[in-house]
mmCIF file of C-alpha atoms in Angstrom:
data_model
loop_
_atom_site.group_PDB
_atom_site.id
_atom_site.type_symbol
_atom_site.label_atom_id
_atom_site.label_comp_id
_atom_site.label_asym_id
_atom_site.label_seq_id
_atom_site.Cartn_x
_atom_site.Cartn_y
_atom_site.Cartn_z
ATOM 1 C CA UNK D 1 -4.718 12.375 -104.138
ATOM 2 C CA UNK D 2 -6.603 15.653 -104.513
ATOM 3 C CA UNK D 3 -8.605 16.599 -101.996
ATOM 4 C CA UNK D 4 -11.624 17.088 -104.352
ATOM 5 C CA UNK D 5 -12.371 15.335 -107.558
ATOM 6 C CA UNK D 6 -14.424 15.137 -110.143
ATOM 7 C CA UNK D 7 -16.022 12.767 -113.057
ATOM 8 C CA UNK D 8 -15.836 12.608 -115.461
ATOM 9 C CA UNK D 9 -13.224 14.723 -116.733
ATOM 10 C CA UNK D 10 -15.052 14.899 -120.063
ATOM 11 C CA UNK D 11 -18.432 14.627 -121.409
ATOM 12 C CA UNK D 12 -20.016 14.670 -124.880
ATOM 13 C CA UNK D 13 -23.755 14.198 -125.236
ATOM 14 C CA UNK D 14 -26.562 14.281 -127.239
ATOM 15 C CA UNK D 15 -28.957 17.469 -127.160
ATOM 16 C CA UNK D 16 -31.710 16.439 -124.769
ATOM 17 C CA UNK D 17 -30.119 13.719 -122.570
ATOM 18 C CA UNK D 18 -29.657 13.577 -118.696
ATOM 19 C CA UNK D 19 -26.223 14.730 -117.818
ATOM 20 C CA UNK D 20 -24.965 13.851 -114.312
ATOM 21 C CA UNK D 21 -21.204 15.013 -112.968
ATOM 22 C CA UNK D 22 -20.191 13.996 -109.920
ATOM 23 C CA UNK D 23 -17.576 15.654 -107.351
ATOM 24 C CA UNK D 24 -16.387 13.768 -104.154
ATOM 25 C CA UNK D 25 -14.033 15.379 -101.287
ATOM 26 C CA UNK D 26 -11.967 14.120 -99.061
ATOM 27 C CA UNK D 27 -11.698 17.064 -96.455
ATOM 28 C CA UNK D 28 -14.366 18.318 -93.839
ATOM 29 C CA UNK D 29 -16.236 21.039 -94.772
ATOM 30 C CA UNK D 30 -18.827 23.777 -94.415
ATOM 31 C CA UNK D 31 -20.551 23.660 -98.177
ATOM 32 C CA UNK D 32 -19.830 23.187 -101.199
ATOM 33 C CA UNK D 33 -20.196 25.148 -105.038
ATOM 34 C CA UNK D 34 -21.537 23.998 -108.068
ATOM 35 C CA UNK D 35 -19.713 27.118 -111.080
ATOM 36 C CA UNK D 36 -20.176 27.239 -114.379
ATOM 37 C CA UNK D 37 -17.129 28.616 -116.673
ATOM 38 C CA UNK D 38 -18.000 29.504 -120.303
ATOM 39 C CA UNK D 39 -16.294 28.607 -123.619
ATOM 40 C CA UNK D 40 -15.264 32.020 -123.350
ATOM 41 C CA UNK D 41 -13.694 31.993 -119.563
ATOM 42 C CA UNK D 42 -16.589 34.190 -117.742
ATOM 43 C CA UNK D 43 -17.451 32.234 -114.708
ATOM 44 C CA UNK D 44 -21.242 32.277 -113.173
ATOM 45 C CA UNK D 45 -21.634 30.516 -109.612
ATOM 46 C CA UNK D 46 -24.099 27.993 -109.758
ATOM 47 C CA UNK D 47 -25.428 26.514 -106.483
ATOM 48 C CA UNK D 48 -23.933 26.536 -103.047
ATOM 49 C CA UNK D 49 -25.100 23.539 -100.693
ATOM 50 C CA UNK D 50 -24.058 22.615 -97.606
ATOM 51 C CA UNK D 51 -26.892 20.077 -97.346
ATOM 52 C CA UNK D 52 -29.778 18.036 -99.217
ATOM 53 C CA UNK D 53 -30.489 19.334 -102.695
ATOM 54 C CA UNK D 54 -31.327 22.208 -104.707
ATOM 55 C CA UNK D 55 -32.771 23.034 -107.653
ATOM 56 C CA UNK D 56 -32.614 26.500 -110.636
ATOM 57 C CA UNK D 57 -34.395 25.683 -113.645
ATOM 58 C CA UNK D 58 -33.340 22.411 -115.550
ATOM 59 C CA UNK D 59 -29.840 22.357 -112.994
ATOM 60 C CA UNK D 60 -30.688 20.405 -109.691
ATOM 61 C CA UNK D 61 -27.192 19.852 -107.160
ATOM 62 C CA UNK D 62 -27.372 17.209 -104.544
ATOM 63 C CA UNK D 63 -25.124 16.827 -101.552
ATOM 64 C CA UNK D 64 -24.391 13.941 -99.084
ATOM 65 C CA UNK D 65 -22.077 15.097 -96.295
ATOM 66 C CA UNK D 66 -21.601 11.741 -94.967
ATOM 67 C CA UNK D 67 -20.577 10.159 -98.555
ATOM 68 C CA UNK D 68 -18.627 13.522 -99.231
ATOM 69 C CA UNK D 69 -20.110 13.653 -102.273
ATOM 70 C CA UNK D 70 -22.011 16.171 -104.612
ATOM 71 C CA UNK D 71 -23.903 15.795 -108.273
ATOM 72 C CA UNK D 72 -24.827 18.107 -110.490
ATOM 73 C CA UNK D 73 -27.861 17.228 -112.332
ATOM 74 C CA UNK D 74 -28.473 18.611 -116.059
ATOM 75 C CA UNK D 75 -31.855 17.648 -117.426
ATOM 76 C CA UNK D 76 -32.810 18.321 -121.115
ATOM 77 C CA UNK D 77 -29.454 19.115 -121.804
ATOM 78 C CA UNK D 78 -28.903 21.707 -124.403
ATOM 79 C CA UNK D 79 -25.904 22.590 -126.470
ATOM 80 C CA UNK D 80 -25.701 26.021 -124.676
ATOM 81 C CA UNK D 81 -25.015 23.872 -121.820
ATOM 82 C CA UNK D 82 -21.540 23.487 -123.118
ATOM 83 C CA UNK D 83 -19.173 24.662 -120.317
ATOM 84 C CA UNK D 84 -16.526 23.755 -117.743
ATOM 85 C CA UNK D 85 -18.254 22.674 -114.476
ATOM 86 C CA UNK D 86 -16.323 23.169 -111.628
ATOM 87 C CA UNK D 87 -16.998 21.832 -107.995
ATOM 88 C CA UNK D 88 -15.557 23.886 -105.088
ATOM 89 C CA UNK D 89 -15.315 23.102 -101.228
ATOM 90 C CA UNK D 90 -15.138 25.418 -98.530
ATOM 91 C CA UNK D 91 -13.293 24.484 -94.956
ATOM 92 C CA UNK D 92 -14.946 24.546 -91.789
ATOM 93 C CA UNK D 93 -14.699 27.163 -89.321
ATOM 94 C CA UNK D 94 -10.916 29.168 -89.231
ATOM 95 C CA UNK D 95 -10.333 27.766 -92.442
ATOM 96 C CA UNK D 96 -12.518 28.604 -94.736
ATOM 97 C CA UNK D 97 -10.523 28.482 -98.085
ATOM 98 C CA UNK D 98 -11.800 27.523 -101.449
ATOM 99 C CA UNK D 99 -10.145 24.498 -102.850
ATOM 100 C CA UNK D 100 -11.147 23.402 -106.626
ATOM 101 C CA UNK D 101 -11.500 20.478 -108.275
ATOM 102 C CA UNK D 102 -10.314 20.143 -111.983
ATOM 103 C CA UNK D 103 -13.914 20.628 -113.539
ATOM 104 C CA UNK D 104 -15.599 19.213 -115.973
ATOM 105 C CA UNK D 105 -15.675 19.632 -119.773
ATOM 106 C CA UNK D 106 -19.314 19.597 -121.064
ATOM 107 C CA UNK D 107 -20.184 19.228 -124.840
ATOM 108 C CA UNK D 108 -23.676 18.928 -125.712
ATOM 109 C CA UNK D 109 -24.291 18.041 -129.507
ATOM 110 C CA UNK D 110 -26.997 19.409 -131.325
ATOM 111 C CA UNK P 1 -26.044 46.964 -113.013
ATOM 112 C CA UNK P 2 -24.265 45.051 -110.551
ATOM 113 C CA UNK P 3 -20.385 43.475 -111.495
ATOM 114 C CA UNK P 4 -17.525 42.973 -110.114
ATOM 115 C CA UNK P 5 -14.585 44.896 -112.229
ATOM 116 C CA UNK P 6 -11.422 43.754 -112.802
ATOM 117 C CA UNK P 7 -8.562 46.118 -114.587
ATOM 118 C CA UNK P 8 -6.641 45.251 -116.809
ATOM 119 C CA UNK P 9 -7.554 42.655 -118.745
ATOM 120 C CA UNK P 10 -4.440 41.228 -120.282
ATOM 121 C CA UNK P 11 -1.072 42.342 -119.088
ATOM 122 C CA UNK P 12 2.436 41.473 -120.149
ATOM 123 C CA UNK P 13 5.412 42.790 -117.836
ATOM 124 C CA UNK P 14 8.319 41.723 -116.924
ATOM 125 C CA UNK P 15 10.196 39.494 -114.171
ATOM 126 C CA UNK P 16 10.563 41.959 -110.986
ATOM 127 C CA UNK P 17 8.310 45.395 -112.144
ATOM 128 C CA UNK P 18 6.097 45.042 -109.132
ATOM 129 C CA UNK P 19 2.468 45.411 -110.313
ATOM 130 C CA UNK P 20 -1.620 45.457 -109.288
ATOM 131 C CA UNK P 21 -4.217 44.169 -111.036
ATOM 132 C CA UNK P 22 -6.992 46.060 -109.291
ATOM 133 C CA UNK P 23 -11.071 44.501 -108.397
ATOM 134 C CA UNK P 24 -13.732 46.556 -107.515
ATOM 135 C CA UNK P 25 -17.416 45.669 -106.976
ATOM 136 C CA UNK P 26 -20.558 47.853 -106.593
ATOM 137 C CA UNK P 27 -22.818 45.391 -104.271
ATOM 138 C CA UNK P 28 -21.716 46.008 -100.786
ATOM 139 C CA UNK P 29 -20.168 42.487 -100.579
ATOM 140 C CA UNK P 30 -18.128 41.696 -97.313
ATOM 141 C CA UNK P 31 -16.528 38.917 -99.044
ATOM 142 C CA UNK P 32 -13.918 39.266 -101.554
ATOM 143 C CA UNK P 33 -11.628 36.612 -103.383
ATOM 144 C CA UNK P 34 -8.957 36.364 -105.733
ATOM 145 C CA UNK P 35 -8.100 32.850 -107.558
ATOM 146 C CA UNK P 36 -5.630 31.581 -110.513
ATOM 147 C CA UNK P 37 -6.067 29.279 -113.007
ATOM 148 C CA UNK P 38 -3.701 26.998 -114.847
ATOM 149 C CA UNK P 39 -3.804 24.659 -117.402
ATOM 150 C CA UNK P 40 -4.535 21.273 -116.068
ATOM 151 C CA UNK P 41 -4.592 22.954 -111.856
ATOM 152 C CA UNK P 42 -7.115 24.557 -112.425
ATOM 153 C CA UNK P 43 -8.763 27.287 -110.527
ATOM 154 C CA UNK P 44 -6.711 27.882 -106.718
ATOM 155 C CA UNK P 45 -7.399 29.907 -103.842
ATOM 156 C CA UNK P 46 -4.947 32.799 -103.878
ATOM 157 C CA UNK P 47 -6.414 35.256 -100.822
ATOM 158 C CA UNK P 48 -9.809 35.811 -99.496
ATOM 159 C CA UNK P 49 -11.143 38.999 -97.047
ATOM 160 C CA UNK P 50 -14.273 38.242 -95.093
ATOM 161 C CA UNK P 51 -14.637 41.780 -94.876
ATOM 162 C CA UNK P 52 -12.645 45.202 -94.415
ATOM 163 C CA UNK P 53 -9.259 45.200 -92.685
ATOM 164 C CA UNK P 54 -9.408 40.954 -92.498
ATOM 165 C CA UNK P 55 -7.611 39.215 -95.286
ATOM 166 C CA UNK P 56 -6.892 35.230 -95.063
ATOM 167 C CA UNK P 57 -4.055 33.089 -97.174
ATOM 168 C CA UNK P 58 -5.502 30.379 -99.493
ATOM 169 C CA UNK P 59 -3.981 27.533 -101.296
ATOM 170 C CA UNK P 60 -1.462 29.507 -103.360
ATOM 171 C CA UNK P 61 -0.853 32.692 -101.889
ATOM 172 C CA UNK P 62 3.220 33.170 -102.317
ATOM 173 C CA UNK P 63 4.365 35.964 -104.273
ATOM 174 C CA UNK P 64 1.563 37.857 -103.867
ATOM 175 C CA UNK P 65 -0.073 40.676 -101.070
ATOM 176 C CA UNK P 66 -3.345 41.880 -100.470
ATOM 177 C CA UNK P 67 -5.307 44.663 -99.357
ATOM 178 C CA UNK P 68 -8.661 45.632 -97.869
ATOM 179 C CA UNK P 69 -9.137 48.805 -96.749
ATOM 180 C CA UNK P 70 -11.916 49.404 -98.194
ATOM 181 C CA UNK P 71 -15.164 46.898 -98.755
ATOM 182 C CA UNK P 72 -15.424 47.573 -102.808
ATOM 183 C CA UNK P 73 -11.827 47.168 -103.169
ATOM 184 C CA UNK P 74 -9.301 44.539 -103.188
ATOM 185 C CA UNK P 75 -6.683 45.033 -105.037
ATOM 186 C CA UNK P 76 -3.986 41.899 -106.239
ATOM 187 C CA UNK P 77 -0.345 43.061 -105.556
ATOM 188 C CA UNK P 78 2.722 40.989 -107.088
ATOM 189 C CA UNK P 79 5.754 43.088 -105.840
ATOM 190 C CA UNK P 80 7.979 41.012 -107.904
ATOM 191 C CA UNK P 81 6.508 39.325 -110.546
ATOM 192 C CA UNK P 82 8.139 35.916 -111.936
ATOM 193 C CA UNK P 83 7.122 33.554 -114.611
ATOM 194 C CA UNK P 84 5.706 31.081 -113.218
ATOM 195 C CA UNK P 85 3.190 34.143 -112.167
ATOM 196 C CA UNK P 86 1.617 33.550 -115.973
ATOM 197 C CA UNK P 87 -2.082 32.809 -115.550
ATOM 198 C CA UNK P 88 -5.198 33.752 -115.680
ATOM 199 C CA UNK P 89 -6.492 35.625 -112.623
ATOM 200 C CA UNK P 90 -10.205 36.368 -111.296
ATOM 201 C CA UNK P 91 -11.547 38.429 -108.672
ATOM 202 C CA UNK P 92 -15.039 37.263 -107.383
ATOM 203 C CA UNK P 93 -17.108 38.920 -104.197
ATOM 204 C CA UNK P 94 -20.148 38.056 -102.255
ATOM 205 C CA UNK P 95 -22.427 39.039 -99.668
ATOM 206 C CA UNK P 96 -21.244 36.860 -97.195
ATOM 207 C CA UNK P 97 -19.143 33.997 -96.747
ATOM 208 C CA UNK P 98 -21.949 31.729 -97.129
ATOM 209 C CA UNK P 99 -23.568 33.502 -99.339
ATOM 210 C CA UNK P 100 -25.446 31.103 -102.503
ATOM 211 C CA UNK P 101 -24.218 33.522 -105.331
ATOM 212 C CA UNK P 102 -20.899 35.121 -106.228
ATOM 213 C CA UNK P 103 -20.188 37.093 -108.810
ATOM 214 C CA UNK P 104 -16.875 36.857 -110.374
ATOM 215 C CA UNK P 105 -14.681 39.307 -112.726
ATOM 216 C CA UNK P 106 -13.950 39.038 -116.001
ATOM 217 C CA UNK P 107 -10.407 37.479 -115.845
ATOM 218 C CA UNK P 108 -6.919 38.931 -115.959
ATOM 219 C CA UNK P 109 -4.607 37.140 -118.172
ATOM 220 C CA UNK P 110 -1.197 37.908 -117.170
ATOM 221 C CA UNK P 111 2.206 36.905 -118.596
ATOM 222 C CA UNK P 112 5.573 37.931 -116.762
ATOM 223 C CA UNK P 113 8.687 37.397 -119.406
#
């Protein structure tokens, strides 16, 4: 078992709906990324959260440390939303290594 | 305008010419990454620096070295490149360790035949 994954693996939806992916970890940790990898490769970090929830624009990223569990929240989803979104945990304290889960594949149709 | 630049882009070499795909960044950023991503793995860990002279192993970091000896540099190192070395490689740097944003490179796509 990986020690983070995420869900789906794969998303298509229509222009305008609520997206919600979800990553959950099995590790402890000291806080957690939300990135954002184009159709083209570039990558753009997101959110980092190592508690509660935060919010940039129509993106909003929850975390619940004792669940080990994160969402990222896509309102009025649009198709430039289309992307890989990738969930990332960082160790605690001496080890504080990125490990990646899988991502997820985002289509948004018009 | 602030980046993180990584050199070169694509690269094809061969098994054993040792080579360096180079990173550089222009905002000051202690901390400095380098990852690899696969097909179906994903992206992994391959070395991190917290800042100048202090490097760290990640998930993946056989085959390749590391260097900080300066805090805008930190150049990749595969002294003997193999082929299961093929992938596409990113640099990324921020501030600080726990730092919200990073700002990653552009990508390195490298193939050793």
């Amino acid at each position: 078992k990986n020690e983070v994954e995420q869900s789906p693996q794969n998303l298509t939806a229509q222009e305008g709906e609520f997206i919600t992916i979800n990553c959950s970890y099995s590790v402890g940790i000291s806080a957690l990324h939300w990135l954002q990898q184009h159709p083209g490769g570039g990558i753009v970090s997101l959110f980092m959260l190592s508690s509660g929830k935060k919010k940039h624009g129509r993106l909003i990223a929850t975390i619940n440390i004792q669940e080990k569990h994160s969402s990222l929240h896509i309102t009025a989803s649009h198709p430039r939303d289309s992307a890989v979104y990738i969930c990332a945990v960082r160790g605690n304290f001496g080890n504080e290594k990125l490990t990646f889960g899988t991502g997820t594949r985002l289509t948004i149709i018009p | 305008e602030a980046q993180v630049t990584q050199n070169p882009r694509y690269l094809i070499t061969v098994t054993g010419k040792k080579l360096t795909v180079t990173c550089s960044q222009n905002m000051n950023h202690e901390y400095m990454s380098w990852y690899r991503q696969d097909p179906g793995l994903g992206l992994r860990q391959i070395y991190y620096s917290m800042n100048v002279e202090v490097t760290d192993k990640g998930d993946v970091p056989e085959g390749y070295k590391v260097s900080r000896k300066e805090k805008r540099n930190f150049p990749l190192i595969l002294e003997s490149p193999s082929p299961n070395q093929t992938s596409l490689y990113f640099c990324a740097s921020s501030l600080s360790l726990f730092d919200t944003e990073a700002f990653f490179g552009q990508g390195t796509r490298l193939t050793v035949v």
